[in-house]
Amino acid sequence: MPVRAKFMLSEVTTNSYNPAAKKFKFTAQYDPSIPEDQRFQKATPWGEFEMQVDNPAAAVQFELGKQYYIDFTPADIPAAAQEGANATQG
């Protein structure tokens, strides 16, 4: 079952070694009056999500202070890739 969470972009950092790359920090959002939010949390949530984007066309799609959905859905991994991952762990 997928899980949907609502996060706000709370911080944008430009990397000194690669000015085209941006680090985006998102923090969990919750409004008890919104049923959609209640499906993710029953009380004040805590959570952070960070990612680096070094694709300028993708980076410009994020706006500081705006809320975004983050969907967590299991990823199907091809058998060959899974075997390779298992080999590196053991």
Backbone as ProteinMPNN parsed JSONL, in Angstrom:
{"seq_chain_A": "MPVRAKFMLSEVTTNSYNPAAKKFKFTAQYDPSIPEDQRFQKATPWGEFEMQVDNPAAAVQFELGKQYYIDFTPADIPAAAQEGANATQG", "coords_chain_A": {"N_chain_A": [[0.844, -1.174, 0.0], [0.69, 2.144, -0.925], [2.072, 5.061, 0.68], [1.298, 8.343, 1.402], [2.737, 11.453, 2.04], [2.824, 14.805, 3.289], [4.976, 17.402, 2.684], [6.875, 20.376, 3.312], [8.914, 22.534, 1.428], [11.562, 23.665, 3.039], [14.132, 24.628, 3.069], [16.743, 25.657, 0.932], [19.814, 24.938, -0.434], [22.751, 25.97, -2.033], [25.38, 24.263, -3.489], [28.83, 24.788, -2.98], [30.834, 23.569, -4.456], [29.567, 22.823, -6.766], [27.706, 24.844, -8.343], [25.397, 24.482, -9.873], [24.055, 22.48, -8.644], [21.568, 21.839, -6.226], [20.605, 21.568, -2.835], [17.788, 20.315, -1.369], [15.691, 20.685, 1.377], [13.086, 19.237, 3.055], [10.3, 19.502, 5.268], [7.998, 17.836, 7.418], [4.462, 18.342, 7.171], [1.357, 19.236, 8.709], [-2.077, 19.563, 9.2], [-4.618, 19.509, 11.391], [-7.252, 19.91, 10.663], [-7.601, 19.059, 8.122], [-8.686, 16.338, 6.396], [-7.142, 14.792, 4.621], [-4.512, 15.14, 5.566], [-4.733, 13.823, 7.989], [-4.691, 11.159, 7.309], [-2.046, 10.54, 7.071], [-0.797, 11.329, 9.477], [-1.72, 11.295, 12.926], [-1.233, 13.128, 14.788], [0.908, 15.909, 15.558], [3.301, 15.815, 13.113], [6.631, 14.573, 12.639], [9.361, 14.86, 10.615], [11.876, 14.711, 8.127], [13.144, 15.279, 4.89], [15.682, 15.061, 2.603], [17.241, 15.99, -0.427], [19.523, 16.034, -3.168], [19.669, 17.864, -6.095], [20.916, 17.982, -9.256], [20.13, 18.731, -11.703], [19.279, 21.324, -13.546], [16.806, 21.875, -14.856], [15.012, 20.343, -13.414], [15.391, 21.308, -10.821], [14.366, 23.949, -10.833], [11.687, 23.586, -10.552], [10.947, 23.468, -7.956], [9.78, 25.311, -5.164], [10.613, 27.434, -2.577], [9.042, 27.222, 0.558], [6.693, 26.174, -0.41], [4.282, 23.498, -0.411], [4.579, 19.973, -0.867], [3.733, 16.726, -2.108], [4.986, 13.61, -1.047], [5.334, 10.49, -2.186], [5.423, 7.166, -1.13], [6.101, 4.239, -2.496], [6.43, 0.798, -2.946], [9.238, -0.297, -4.809], [9.662, -2.179, -7.704], [12.258, -4.307, -8.205], [14.379, -5.438, -10.689], [15.303, -8.885, -11.06], [18.047, -9.434, -11.639], [19.326, -7.067, -10.839], [18.69, -7.097, -8.123], [20.078, -9.399, -7.302], [22.695, -8.508, -7.665], [22.764, -6.457, -5.755], [22.431, -7.928, -3.403], [24.802, -9.413, -3.454], [26.749, -7.466, -2.946], [26.184, -6.812, -0.345], [26.733, -9.005, 1.208]], "CA_chain_A": [[0.0, 0.0, 0.0], [1.469, 3.383, -0.934], [1.865, 6.032, 1.759], [1.501, 9.709, 0.922], [3.034, 12.412, 3.092], [2.896, 16.191, 2.818], [6.168, 18.07, 3.181], [7.099, 21.727, 2.816], [10.305, 22.85, 1.141], [11.906, 24.629, 4.074], [15.493, 25.144, 2.934], [17.441, 25.373, -0.322], [21.229, 25.249, -0.3], [23.569, 25.813, -3.239], [26.675, 23.682, -3.16], [29.939, 25.604, -3.465], [31.622, 22.831, -5.438], [28.782, 22.676, -7.993], [26.614, 25.817, -8.225], [24.181, 24.013, -10.54], [23.395, 21.526, -7.749], [20.842, 22.409, -5.08], [20.127, 20.623, -1.827], [16.45, 20.679, -0.919], [15.297, 20.083, 2.651], [11.643, 19.268, 3.242], [9.854, 19.151, 6.613], [6.63, 17.313, 7.434], [3.387, 19.312, 7.402], [0.131, 18.622, 9.222], [-3.164, 20.437, 9.618], [-5.624, 18.577, 11.901], [-8.574, 20.161, 10.08], [-7.606, 18.528, 6.756], [-8.744, 14.868, 6.433], [-6.013, 14.235, 3.874], [-3.352, 15.114, 6.456], [-4.982, 12.856, 9.043], [-4.361, 9.82, 6.832], [-0.617, 10.346, 7.264], [-0.466, 11.512, 10.893], [-2.832, 11.574, 13.834], [-0.803, 14.233, 15.633], [1.955, 16.688, 14.929], [4.311, 14.911, 12.558], [8.031, 14.952, 12.577], [10.036, 14.19, 9.532], [12.656, 15.512, 7.202], [13.564, 14.608, 3.675], [16.647, 15.877, 1.886], [17.746, 15.444, -1.675], [20.313, 16.936, -4.001], [19.254, 17.851, -7.495], [21.886, 18.7, -10.08], [19.502, 18.926, -13.008], [18.644, 22.643, -13.436], [15.405, 21.838, -15.299], [14.227, 19.779, -12.312], [15.528, 22.159, -9.64], [13.524, 25.149, -10.906], [10.292, 23.223, -10.291], [10.705, 23.525, -6.517], [9.647, 26.668, -4.661], [10.774, 27.531, -1.132], [7.804, 27.518, 1.276], [5.559, 25.468, -1.017], [4.092, 22.131, 0.062], [4.65, 18.933, -1.888], [3.475, 15.349, -1.689], [6.016, 12.593, -1.261], [4.67, 9.183, -2.2], [6.292, 6.019, -0.904], [5.522, 3.069, -3.136], [7.497, -0.194, -3.15], [9.797, -0.343, -6.157], [9.995, -3.5, -8.207], [13.65, -4.356, -8.614], [14.634, -6.6, -11.531], [16.025, -9.962, -10.363], [19.495, -9.278, -11.816], [19.77, -5.958, -9.986], [18.573, -7.558, -6.743], [21.189, -10.319, -7.059], [23.89, -7.683, -7.524], [22.692, -5.766, -4.462], [22.671, -8.933, -2.36], [26.208, -9.79, -3.501], [27.565, -6.424, -2.329], [25.873, -6.745, 1.08], [27.178, -10.21, 1.914]], "C_chain_A": [[0.89, 1.239, 0.0], [1.122, 4.263, 0.267], [2.191, 7.404, 1.187], [1.709, 10.616, 2.12], [3.117, 13.805, 2.482], [4.083, 16.866, 3.498], [6.267, 19.458, 2.565], [8.588, 21.899, 2.545], [10.719, 23.99, 2.064], [13.296, 25.229, 3.923], [16.072, 24.726, 1.581], [18.88, 25.836, -0.147], [21.917, 25.016, -1.635], [24.928, 25.29, -2.808], [27.8, 24.509, -3.768], [30.745, 24.889, -4.545], [30.89, 22.638, -6.764], [27.578, 23.615, -7.906], [25.321, 25.403, -8.91], [23.389, 23.054, -9.653], [22.753, 22.265, -6.578], [20.477, 21.288, -4.123], [18.797, 21.153, -1.314], [16.133, 19.943, 0.373], [13.808, 20.32, 2.832], [11.318, 18.87, 4.679], [8.373, 18.775, 6.576], [5.629, 18.404, 7.799], [2.135, 18.575, 7.871], [-0.848, 19.7, 9.643], [-4.289, 19.521, 10.076], [-7.017, 18.781, 11.318], [-8.69, 19.597, 8.658], [-7.599, 17.001, 6.801], [-7.578, 14.199, 5.709], [-4.776, 14.119, 4.767], [-3.512, 14.058, 7.536], [-4.661, 11.429, 8.604], [-2.882, 9.511, 7.024], [-0.258, 10.39, 8.744], [-1.726, 11.756, 11.689], [-2.491, 12.728, 14.764], [0.294, 14.972, 14.893], [3.047, 15.761, 14.408], [5.714, 15.445, 12.746], [8.629, 14.188, 11.427], [10.778, 15.181, 8.677], [13.026, 14.642, 6.01], [14.515, 15.555, 2.966], [17.038, 15.184, 0.596], [18.564, 16.502, -2.387], [19.857, 16.751, -5.432], [20.303, 18.626, -8.282], [21.423, 18.792, -11.536], [18.758, 20.255, -12.931], [17.173, 22.656, -13.843], [14.502, 21.259, -14.211], [14.237, 20.721, -11.112], [14.601, 23.368, -9.665], [12.053, 24.845, -10.633], [9.943, 23.269, -8.806], [10.738, 24.965, -6.042], [9.696, 26.655, -3.136], [9.45, 27.935, -0.487], [6.578, 26.808, 0.732], [5.497, 24.029, -0.489], [4.045, 21.164, -1.106], [4.258, 17.596, -1.27], [4.713, 14.507, -1.957], [5.31, 11.258, -1.12], [5.706, 8.079, -2.05], [5.571, 4.783, -1.422], [6.646, 2.064, -3.329], [7.939, -0.224, -4.61], [10.087, -1.787, -6.533], [11.418, -3.447, -8.738], [13.843, -5.594, -9.48], [15.521, -7.618, -10.811], [17.535, -9.786, -10.47], [20.045, -8.165, -10.93], [19.716, -6.362, -8.519], [19.711, -8.506, -6.389], [22.485, -9.552, -6.856], [23.917, -6.956, -6.198], [22.972, -6.728, -3.316], [24.13, -9.32, -2.304], [27.079, -8.757, -2.815], [27.32, -6.313, -0.824], [26.478, -7.908, 1.849], [28.582, -10.429, 1.763]], "O_chain_A": [[1.766, 1.361, 0.857], [0.011, 4.205, 0.795], [3.235, 7.598, 0.563], [0.957, 10.561, 3.094], [3.441, 13.961, 1.304], [4.18, 16.896, 4.725], [5.806, 19.691, 1.448], [9.424, 21.462, 3.336], [10.286, 25.13, 1.897], [13.613, 26.227, 4.571], [15.907, 23.585, 1.147], [19.136, 26.977, 0.238], [21.698, 23.996, -2.289], [25.544, 25.811, -1.878], [27.732, 24.889, -4.937], [31.28, 25.532, -5.448], [31.516, 22.325, -7.776], [26.52, 23.2, -7.432], [24.254, 25.914, -8.569], [22.198, 22.836, -9.876], [23.331, 23.197, -6.019], [20.089, 20.197, -4.542], [18.699, 22.3, -0.879], [16.288, 18.725, 0.457], [13.331, 21.453, 2.77], [11.98, 18.002, 5.249], [7.599, 19.331, 5.797], [5.91, 19.274, 8.623], [1.887, 17.436, 7.477], [-0.489, 20.636, 10.357], [-4.872, 18.816, 9.252], [-7.878, 17.914, 11.465], [-9.764, 19.652, 8.057], [-6.596, 16.414, 7.208], [-7.088, 13.156, 6.144], [-4.074, 13.109, 4.726], [-2.525, 13.455, 7.958], [-4.386, 10.575, 9.447], [-2.502, 8.345, 7.128], [0.518, 9.556, 9.211], [-2.684, 12.35, 11.193], [-3.367, 13.248, 15.455], [0.57, 14.685, 13.728], [3.648, 15.01, 15.176], [5.924, 16.634, 12.985], [8.413, 12.983, 11.295], [10.37, 16.332, 8.52], [13.195, 13.428, 6.128], [14.189, 16.723, 2.752], [17.151, 13.959, 0.534], [18.334, 17.702, -2.234], [19.683, 15.631, -5.911], [20.55, 19.799, -8.002], [22.227, 18.914, -12.46], [17.698, 20.317, -12.308], [16.374, 23.374, -13.241], [13.34, 21.652, -14.104], [13.21, 20.911, -10.461], [14.097, 23.774, -8.618], [11.253, 25.771, -10.497], [8.778, 23.126, -8.437], [11.597, 25.748, -6.449], [8.92, 25.954, -2.485], [8.807, 28.885, -0.935], [5.521, 26.841, 1.362], [6.521, 23.427, -0.165], [3.544, 21.483, -2.184], [4.43, 17.371, -0.073], [5.394, 14.679, -2.968], [4.76, 10.938, -0.066], [6.724, 8.057, -2.743], [4.569, 4.344, -0.859], [7.714, 2.427, -3.823], [7.115, -0.182, -5.524], [10.693, -2.528, -5.758], [11.738, -2.643, -9.613], [13.506, -6.697, -9.051], [16.398, -7.236, -10.035], [18.24, -9.973, -9.479], [21.114, -8.311, -10.338], [20.607, -6.005, -7.749], [20.257, -8.426, -5.289], [23.284, -9.894, -5.985], [24.972, -6.844, -5.573], [23.672, -6.379, -2.365], [24.662, -9.54, -1.216], [28.057, -9.12, -2.161], [28.16, -5.775, -0.103], [26.711, -7.786, 3.051], [29.116, -11.402, 2.297]]}, "name": "protein", "num_of_chains": 1, "seq": "MPVRAKFMLSEVTTNSYNPAAKKFKFTAQYDPSIPEDQRFQKATPWGEFEMQVDNPAAAVQFELGKQYYIDFTPADIPAAAQEGANATQG"}
